[in-house]
mmCIF file of C-alpha atoms in Angstrom:
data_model
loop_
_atom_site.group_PDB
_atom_site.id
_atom_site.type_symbol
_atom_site.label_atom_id
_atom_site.label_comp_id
_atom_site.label_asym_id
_atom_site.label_seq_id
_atom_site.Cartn_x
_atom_site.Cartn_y
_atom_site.Cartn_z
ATOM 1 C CA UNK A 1 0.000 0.000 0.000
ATOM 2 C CA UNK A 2 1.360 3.518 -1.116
ATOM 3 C CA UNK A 3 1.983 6.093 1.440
ATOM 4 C CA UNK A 4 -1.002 8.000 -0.412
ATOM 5 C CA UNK A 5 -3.524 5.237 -0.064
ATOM 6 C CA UNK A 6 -2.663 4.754 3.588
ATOM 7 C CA UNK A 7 -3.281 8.483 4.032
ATOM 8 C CA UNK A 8 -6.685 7.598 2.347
ATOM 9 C CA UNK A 9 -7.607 4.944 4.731
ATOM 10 C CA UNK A 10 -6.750 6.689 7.853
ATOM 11 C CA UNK A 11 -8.863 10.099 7.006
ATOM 12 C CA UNK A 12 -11.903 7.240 5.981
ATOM 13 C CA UNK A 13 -11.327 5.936 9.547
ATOM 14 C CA UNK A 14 -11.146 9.001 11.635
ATOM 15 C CA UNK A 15 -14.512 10.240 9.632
ATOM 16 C CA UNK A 16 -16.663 6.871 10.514
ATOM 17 C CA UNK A 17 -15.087 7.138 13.942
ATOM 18 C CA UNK A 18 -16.721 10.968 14.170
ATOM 19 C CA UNK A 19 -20.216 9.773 12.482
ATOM 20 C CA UNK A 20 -20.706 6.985 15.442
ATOM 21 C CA UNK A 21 -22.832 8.049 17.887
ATOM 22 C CA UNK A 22 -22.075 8.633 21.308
ATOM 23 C CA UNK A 23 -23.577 6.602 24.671
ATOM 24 C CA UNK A 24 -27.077 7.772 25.523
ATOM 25 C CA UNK A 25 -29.780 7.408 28.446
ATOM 26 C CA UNK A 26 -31.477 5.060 26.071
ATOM 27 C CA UNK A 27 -28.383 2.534 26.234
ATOM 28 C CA UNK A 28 -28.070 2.890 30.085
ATOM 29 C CA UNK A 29 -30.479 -0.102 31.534
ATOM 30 C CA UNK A 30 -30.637 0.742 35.488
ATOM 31 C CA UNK A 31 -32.837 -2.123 37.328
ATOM 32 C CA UNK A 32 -36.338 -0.895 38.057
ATOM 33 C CA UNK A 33 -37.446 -1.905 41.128
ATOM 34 C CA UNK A 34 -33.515 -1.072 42.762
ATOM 35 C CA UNK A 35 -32.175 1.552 40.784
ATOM 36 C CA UNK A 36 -33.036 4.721 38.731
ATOM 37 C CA UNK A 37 -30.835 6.815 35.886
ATOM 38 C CA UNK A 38 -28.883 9.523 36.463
ATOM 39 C CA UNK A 39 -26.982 10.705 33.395
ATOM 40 C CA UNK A 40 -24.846 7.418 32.072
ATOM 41 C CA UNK A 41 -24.974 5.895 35.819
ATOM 42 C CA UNK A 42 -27.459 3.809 37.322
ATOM 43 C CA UNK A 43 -27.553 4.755 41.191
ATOM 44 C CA UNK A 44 -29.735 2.578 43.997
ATOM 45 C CA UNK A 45 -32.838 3.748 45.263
ATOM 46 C CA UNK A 46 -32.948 5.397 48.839
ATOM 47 C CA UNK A 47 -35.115 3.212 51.479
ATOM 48 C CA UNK A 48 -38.688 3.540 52.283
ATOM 49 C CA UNK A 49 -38.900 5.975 55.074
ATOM 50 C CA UNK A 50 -36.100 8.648 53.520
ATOM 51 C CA UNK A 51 -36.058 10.973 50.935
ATOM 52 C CA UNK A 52 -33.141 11.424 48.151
ATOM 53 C CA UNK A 53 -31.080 14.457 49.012
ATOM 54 C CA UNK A 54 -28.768 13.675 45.864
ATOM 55 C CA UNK A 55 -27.572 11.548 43.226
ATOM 56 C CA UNK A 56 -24.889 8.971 43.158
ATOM 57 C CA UNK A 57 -21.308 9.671 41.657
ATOM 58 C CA UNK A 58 -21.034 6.586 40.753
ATOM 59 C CA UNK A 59 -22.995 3.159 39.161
ATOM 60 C CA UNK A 60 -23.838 0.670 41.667
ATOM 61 C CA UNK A 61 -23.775 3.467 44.716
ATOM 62 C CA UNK A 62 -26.568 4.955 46.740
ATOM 63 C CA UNK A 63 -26.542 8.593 46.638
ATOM 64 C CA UNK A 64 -27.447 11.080 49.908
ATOM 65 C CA UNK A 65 -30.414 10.244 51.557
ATOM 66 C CA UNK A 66 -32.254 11.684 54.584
ATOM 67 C CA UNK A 67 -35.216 10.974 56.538
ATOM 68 C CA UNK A 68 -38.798 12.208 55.894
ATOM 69 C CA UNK A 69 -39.737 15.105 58.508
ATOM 70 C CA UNK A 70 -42.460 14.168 60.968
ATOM 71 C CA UNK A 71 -46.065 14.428 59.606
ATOM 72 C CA UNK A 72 -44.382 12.858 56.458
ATOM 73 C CA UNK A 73 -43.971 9.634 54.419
ATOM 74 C CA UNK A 74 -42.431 7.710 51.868
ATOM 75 C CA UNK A 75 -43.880 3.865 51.523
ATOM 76 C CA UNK A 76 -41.223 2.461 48.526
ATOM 77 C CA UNK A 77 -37.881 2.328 47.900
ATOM 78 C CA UNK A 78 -37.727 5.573 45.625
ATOM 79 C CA UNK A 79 -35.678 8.659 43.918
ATOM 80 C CA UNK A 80 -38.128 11.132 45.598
ATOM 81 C CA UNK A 81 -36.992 14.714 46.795
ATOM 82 C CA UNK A 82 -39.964 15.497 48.569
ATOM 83 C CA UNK A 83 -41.871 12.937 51.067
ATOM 84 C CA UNK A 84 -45.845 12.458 50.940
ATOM 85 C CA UNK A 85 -47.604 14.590 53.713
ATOM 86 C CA UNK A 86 -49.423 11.973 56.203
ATOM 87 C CA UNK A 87 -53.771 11.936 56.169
ATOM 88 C CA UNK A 88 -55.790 14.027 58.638
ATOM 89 C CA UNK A 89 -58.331 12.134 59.907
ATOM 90 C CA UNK A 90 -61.836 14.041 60.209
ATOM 91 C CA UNK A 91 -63.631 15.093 63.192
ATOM 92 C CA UNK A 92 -66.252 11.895 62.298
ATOM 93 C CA UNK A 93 -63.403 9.362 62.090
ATOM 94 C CA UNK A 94 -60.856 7.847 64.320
ATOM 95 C CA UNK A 95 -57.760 6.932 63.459
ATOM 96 C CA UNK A 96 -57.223 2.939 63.005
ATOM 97 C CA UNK A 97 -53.628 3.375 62.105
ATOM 98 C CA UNK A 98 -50.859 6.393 63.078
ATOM 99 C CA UNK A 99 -48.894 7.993 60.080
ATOM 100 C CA UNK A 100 -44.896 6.697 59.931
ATOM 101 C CA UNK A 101 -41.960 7.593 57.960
ATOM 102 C CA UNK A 102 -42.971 4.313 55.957
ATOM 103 C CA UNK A 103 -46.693 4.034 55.891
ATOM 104 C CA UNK A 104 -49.791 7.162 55.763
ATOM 105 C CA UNK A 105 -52.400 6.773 58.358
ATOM 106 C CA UNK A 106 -55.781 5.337 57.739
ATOM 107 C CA UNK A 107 -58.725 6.073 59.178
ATOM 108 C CA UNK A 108 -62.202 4.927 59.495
ATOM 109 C CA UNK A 109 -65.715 6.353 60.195
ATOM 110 C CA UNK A 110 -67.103 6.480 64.198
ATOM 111 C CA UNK A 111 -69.460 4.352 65.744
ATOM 112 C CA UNK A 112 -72.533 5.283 64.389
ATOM 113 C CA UNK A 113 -70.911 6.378 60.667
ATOM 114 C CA UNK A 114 -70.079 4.639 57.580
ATOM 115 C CA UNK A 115 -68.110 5.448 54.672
ATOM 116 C CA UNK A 116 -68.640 2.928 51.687
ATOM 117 C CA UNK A 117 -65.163 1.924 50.485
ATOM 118 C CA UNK A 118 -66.021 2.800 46.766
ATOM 119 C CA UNK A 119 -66.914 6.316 47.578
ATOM 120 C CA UNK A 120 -64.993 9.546 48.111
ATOM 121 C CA UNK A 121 -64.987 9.536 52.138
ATOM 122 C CA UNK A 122 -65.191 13.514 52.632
ATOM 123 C CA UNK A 123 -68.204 13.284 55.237
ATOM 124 C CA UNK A 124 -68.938 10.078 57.197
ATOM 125 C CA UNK A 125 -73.062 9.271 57.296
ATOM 126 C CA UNK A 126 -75.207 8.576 59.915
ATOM 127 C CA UNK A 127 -76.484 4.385 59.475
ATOM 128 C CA UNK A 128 -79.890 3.955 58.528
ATOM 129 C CA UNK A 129 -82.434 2.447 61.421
ATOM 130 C CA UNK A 130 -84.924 -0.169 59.972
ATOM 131 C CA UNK A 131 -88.199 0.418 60.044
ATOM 132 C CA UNK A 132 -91.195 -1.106 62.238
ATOM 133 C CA UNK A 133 -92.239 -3.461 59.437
ATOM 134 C CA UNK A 134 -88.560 -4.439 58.882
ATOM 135 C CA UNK A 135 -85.822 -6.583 60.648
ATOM 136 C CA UNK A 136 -82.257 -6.320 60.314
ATOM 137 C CA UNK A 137 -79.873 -8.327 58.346
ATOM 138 C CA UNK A 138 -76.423 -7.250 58.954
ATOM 139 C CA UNK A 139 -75.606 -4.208 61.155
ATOM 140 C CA UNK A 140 -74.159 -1.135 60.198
ATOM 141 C CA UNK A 141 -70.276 -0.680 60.120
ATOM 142 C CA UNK A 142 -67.619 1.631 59.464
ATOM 143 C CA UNK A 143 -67.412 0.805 55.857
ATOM 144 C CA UNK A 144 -70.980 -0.321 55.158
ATOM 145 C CA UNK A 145 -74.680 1.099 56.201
ATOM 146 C CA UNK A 146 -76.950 -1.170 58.206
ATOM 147 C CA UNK A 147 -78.880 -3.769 55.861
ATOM 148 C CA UNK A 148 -82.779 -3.820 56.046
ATOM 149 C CA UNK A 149 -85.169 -6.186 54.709
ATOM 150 C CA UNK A 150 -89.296 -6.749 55.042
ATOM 151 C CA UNK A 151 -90.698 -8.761 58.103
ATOM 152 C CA UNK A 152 -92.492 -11.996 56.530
ATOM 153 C CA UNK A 153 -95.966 -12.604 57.328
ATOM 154 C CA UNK A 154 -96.344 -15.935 58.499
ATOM 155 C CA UNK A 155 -98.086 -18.701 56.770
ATOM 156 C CA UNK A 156 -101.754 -19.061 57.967
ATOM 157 C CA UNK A 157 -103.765 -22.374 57.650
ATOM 158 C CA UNK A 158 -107.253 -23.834 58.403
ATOM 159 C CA UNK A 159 -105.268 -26.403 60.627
ATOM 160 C CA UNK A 160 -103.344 -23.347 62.729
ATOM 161 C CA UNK A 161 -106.656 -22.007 62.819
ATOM 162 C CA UNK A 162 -108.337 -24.890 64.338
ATOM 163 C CA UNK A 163 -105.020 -25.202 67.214
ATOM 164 C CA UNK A 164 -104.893 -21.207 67.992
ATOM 165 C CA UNK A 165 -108.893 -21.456 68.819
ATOM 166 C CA UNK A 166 -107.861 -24.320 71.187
ATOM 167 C CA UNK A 167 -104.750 -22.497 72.324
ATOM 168 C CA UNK A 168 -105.979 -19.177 72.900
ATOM 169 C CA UNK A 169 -108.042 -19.147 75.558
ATOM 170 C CA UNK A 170 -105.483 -21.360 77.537
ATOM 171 C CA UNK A 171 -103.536 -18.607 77.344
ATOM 172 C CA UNK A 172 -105.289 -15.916 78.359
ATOM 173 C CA UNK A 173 -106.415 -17.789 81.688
ATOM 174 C CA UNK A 174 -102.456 -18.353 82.552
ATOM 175 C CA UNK A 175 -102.262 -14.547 81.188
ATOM 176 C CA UNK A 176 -104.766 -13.623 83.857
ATOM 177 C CA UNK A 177 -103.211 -15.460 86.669
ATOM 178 C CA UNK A 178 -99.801 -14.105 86.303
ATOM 179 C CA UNK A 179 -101.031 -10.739 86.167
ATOM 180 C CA UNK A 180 -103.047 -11.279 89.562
ATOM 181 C CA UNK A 181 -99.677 -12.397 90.456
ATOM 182 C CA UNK A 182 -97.716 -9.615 88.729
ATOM 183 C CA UNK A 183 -100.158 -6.759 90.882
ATOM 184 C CA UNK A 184 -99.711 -8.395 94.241
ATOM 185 C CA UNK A 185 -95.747 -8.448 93.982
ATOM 186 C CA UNK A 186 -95.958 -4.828 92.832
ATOM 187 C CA UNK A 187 -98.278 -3.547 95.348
ATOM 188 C CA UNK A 188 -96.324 -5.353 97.971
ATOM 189 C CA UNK A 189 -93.145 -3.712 96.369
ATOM 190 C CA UNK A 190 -94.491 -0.385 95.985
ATOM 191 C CA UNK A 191 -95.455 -0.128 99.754
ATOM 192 C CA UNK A 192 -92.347 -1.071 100.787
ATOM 193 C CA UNK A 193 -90.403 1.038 98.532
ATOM 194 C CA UNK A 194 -92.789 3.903 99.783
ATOM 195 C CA UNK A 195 -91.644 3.129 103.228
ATOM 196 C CA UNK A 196 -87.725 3.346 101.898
ATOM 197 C CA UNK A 197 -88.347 6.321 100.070
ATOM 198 C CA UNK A 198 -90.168 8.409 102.638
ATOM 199 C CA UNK A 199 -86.762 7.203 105.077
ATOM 200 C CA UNK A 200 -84.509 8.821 102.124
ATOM 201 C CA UNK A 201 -86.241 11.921 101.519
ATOM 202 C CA UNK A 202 -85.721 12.891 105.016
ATOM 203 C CA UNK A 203 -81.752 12.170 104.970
ATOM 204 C CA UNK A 204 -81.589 14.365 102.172
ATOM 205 C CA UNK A 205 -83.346 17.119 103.911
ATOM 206 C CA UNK A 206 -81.436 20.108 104.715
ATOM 207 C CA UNK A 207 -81.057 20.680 108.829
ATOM 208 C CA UNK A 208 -83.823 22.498 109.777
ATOM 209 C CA UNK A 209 -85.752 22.132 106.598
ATOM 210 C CA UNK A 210 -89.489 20.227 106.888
ATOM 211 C CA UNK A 211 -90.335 17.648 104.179
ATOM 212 C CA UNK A 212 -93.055 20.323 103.046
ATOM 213 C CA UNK A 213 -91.138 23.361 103.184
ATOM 214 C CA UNK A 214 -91.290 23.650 99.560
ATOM 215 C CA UNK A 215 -94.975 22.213 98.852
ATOM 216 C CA UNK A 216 -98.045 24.811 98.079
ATOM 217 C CA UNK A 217 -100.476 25.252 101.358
ATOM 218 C CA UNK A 218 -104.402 24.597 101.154
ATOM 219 C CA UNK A 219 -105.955 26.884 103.727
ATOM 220 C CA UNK A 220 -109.264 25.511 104.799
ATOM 221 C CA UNK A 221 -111.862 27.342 105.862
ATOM 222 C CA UNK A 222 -111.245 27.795 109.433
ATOM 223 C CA UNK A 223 -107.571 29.001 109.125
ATOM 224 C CA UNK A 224 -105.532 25.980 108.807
ATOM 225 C CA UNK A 225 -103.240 24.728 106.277
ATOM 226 C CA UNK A 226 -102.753 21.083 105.169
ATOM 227 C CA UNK A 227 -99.743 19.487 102.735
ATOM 228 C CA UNK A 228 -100.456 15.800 102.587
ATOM 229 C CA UNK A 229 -101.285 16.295 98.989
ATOM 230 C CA UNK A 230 -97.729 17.262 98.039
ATOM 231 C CA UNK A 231 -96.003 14.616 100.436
ATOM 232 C CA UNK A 232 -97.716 11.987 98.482
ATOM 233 C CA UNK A 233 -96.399 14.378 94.884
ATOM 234 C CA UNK A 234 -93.520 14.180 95.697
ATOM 235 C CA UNK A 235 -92.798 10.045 96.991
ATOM 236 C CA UNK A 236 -94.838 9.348 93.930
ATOM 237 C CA UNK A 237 -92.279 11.017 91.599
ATOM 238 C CA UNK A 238 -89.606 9.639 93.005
ATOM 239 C CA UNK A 239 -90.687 6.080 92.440
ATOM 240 C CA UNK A 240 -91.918 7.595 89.001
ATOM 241 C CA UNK A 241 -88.616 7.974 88.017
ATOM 242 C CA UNK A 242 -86.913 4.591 89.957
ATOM 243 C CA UNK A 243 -89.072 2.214 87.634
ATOM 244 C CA UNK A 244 -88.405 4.869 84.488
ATOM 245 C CA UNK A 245 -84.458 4.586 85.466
ATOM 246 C CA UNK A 246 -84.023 0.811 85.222
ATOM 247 C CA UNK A 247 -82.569 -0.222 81.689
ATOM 248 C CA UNK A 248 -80.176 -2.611 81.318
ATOM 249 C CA UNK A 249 -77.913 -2.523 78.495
ATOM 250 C CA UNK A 250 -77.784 -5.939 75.271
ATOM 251 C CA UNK A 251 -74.161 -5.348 74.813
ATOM 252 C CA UNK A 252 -72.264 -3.194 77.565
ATOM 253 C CA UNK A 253 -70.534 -0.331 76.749
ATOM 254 C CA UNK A 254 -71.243 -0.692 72.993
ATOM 255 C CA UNK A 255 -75.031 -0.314 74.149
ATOM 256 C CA UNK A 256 -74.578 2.825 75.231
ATOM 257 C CA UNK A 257 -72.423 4.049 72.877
ATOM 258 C CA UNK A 258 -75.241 3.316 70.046
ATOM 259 C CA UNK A 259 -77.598 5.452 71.839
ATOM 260 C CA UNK A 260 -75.462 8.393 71.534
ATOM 261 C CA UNK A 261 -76.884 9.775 68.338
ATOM 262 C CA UNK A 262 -80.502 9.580 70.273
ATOM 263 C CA UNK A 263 -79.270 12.618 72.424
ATOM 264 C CA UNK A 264 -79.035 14.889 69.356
ATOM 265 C CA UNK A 265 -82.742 15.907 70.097
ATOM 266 C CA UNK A 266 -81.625 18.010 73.214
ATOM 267 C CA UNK A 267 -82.494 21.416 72.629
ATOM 268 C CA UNK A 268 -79.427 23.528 71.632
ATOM 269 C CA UNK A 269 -80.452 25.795 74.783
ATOM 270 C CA UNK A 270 -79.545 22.717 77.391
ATOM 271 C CA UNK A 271 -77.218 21.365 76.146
ATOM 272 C CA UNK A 272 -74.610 22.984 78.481
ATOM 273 C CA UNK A 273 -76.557 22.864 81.891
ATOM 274 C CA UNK A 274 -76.762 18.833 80.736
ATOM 275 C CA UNK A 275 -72.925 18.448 80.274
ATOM 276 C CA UNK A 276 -71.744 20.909 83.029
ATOM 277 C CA UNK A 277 -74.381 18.458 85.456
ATOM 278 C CA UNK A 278 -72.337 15.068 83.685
ATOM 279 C CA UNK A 279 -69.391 17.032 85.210
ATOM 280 C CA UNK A 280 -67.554 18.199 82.109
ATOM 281 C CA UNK A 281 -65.808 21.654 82.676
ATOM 282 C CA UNK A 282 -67.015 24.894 80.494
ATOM 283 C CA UNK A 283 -63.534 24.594 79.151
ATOM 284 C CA UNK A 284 -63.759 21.571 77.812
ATOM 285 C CA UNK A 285 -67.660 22.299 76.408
ATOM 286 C CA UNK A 286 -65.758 25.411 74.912
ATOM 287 C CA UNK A 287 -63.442 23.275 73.072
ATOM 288 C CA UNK A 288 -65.561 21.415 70.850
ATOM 289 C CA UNK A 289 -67.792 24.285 69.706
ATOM 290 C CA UNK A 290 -66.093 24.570 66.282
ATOM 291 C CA UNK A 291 -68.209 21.147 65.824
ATOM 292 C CA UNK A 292 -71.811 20.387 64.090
ATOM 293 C CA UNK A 293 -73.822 20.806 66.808
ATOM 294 C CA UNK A 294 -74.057 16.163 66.688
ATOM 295 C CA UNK A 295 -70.887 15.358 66.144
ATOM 296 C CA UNK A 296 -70.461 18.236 69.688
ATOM 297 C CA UNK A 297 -73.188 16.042 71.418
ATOM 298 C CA UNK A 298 -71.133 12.670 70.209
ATOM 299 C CA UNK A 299 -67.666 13.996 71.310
ATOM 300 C CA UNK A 300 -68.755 15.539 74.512
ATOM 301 C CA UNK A 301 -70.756 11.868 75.318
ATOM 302 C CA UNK A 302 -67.365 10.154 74.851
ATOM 303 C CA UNK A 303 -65.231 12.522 76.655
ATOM 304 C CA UNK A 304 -67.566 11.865 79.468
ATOM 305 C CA UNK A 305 -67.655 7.989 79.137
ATOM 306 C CA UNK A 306 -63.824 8.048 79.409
ATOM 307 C CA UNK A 307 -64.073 9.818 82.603
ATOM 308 C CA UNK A 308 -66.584 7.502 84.385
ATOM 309 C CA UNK A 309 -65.086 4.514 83.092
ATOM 310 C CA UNK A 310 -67.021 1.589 83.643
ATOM 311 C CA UNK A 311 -69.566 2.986 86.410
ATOM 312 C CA UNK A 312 -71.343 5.218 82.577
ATOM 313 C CA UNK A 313 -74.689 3.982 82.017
ATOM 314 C CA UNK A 314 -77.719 5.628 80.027
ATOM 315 C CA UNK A 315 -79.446 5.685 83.435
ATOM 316 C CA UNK A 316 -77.284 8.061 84.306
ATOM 317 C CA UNK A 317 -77.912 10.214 80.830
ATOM 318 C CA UNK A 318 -81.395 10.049 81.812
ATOM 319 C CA UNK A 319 -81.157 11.186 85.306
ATOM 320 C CA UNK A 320 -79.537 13.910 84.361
ATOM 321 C CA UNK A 321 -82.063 14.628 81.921
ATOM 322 C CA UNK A 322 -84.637 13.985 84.636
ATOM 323 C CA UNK A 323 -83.191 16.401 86.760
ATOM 324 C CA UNK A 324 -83.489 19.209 84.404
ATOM 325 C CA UNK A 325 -86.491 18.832 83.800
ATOM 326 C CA UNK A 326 -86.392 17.251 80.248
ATOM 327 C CA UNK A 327 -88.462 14.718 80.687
ATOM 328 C CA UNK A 328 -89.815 14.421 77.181
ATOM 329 C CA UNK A 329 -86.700 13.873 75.505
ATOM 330 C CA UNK A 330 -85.379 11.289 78.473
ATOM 331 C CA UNK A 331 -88.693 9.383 77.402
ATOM 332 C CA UNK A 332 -87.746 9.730 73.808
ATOM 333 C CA UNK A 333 -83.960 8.594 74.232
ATOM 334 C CA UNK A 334 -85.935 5.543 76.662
ATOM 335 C CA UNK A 335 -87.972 4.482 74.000
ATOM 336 C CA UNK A 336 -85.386 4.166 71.006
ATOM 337 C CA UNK A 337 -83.050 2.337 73.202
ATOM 338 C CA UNK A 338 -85.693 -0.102 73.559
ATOM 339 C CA UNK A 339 -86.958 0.288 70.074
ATOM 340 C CA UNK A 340 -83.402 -0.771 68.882
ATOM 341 C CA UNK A 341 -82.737 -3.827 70.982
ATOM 342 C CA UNK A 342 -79.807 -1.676 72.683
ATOM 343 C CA UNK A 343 -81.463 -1.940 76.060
ATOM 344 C CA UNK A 344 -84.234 -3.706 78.147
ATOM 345 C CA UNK A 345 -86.245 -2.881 80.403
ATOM 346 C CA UNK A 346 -86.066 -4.712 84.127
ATOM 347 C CA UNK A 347 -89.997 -3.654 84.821
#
């Protein structure tokens, strides 16, 4: 070869040298699930829990990574600069799980609430209460409302026919001998919880004060004044409310619990002198007044709960509702306790 044509061959190679093209991201294969690309180097992922603060120098290496800040999360190995903020929880859930540098917090709806699972959960609803005419099929839960369906009439036949006409009047004649029975035990009971009751009222006299002090006078005719009409006003109420405070709760504390939401019907104007009698402090009624005026009555209930521990019942609710002089809604909150199998009655 001539001195030219190897002159030739050396400018050909030097020009396909130039016209190659150079490395690119495209030929850089970093692993997916370990590493990501930076530049012409594939650098490992930081750890759940941390944040990358920055990149690798070299292939193979993990670059600078810090933790996430408090209130903050990352759940996967990742090339993140910023962490995820962590999930409030609303004022109508409770939180089920706390927020970590590794995992957001979940939540779910109060007792009471449900949130269905395939809906946005902005605002947790109140379950649903069946009907007279209907039974319930599964209760209501935190991610699902309560399930209804139709009470079945039951099959009627000439032969049941012919059996109740048979059956019937044997049972009212055992009806009417327990309930001769039932009014003697009651009368007996009632005159000896008369006796009790006239013995407490006078131990929770003031000293000096008369059983009658506060009873209206009837002046008769020739100057003199009589109360007996009040005495017997006043031991009657007090048995009056005895037999209405004696309900006894299907499932404990989860009982009373359920009939929480029943106490939304106190009027707005009470609603303090009730609370402040439960002894909860005016700084603590102050607190939750940013609330819906339920979801104040719910977190005010619970607050209280926690502070009586096991000795809360809903007889006490209702004596306190008693004692103000709310009589109407005690009956009310009575009656749907019963009306929802949450409570029975012991009279």
């Amino acid at each position: 070869m001539t001195g030219f044509q190897t002159h030739v061959v050396m400018v050909f190679s030097v020009l396909i040298w130039n016209l190659k093209p150079s490395r690119t991201l495209s030929d850089v294969h970093c692993r997916d699930d370990l590493e990501y690309s930076n530049g012409n180097l594939c650098c490992l992922k930081c750890p759940a829990g941390t944040r990358m603060l920055s990149a690798c120098t070299r292939s193979g290496e993990k670059g600078k990574c810090v933790e996430c800040d408090d209130g903050t999360f990352i759940q996967h190995a990742s090339d993140l600069k910023q962490c995820f903020p962590c999930t409030s929880c609303h004022s109508d859930q409770e939180i089920v799980r706390p927020c970590t540098h590794i995992q957001d917090a979940e939540c779910q709806c109060r007792l009471g609430r449900f949130c269905a699972p395939d809906e946005a959960c902005e605002v947790c609803r109140k379950c649903s209460r069946c009907k007279q005419d209907e039974e319930i099929v599964r209760n209501c839960t935190h991610d699902a409302n309560t399930e209804c369906k139709k009470m079945q009439p039951k099959d009627g036949s000439a032969s049941a026919s012919a059996k109740a006409s048979v059956i019937v009047p044997l049972v009212l004649v055992a009806a009417g001998i327990i309930f001769v029975i039932i009014v003697g035990v009651v009368a007996v009971y009632r005159h000896r919880r008369t006796t009790d009751s006239r013995g407490n009222l006078s131990n929770r006299l003031k000293p000096g004060q008369h059983p009658f002090d506060s009873c209206p006078t009837d002046e008769r005719s020739n100057g003199e004044t009589r109360r007996p009409s009040c005495s017997n006003l006043i031991l009657s109420r007090q048995l009056e409310d005895e037999q209405f405070l004696k309900l006894v709760p299907v499932n404990g504390e989860e009982s009373l619990r359920k009939c929480f939401e029943y106490f939304e019907d106190i009027d707005f104007n009470h609603h303090k002198r009730f609370f402040r009698h439960l002894g909860i402090v005016d700084n603590v009624i102050k607190s939750k007044e940013h609330l819906l005026y339920e979801d104040k009555i719910h977190e005010l209930l619970n607050i209280w709960v926690e502070k009586e521990g096991r000795d809360a019942t809903l007889n006490d609710l209702l004596k306190a509702l008693l004692d103000l002089n709310q009589r109407r809604t005690a009956e009310t909150v009575k009656e749907k306790a019963i009306l929802n199998d949450h409570y029975f009655s012991e009279n």
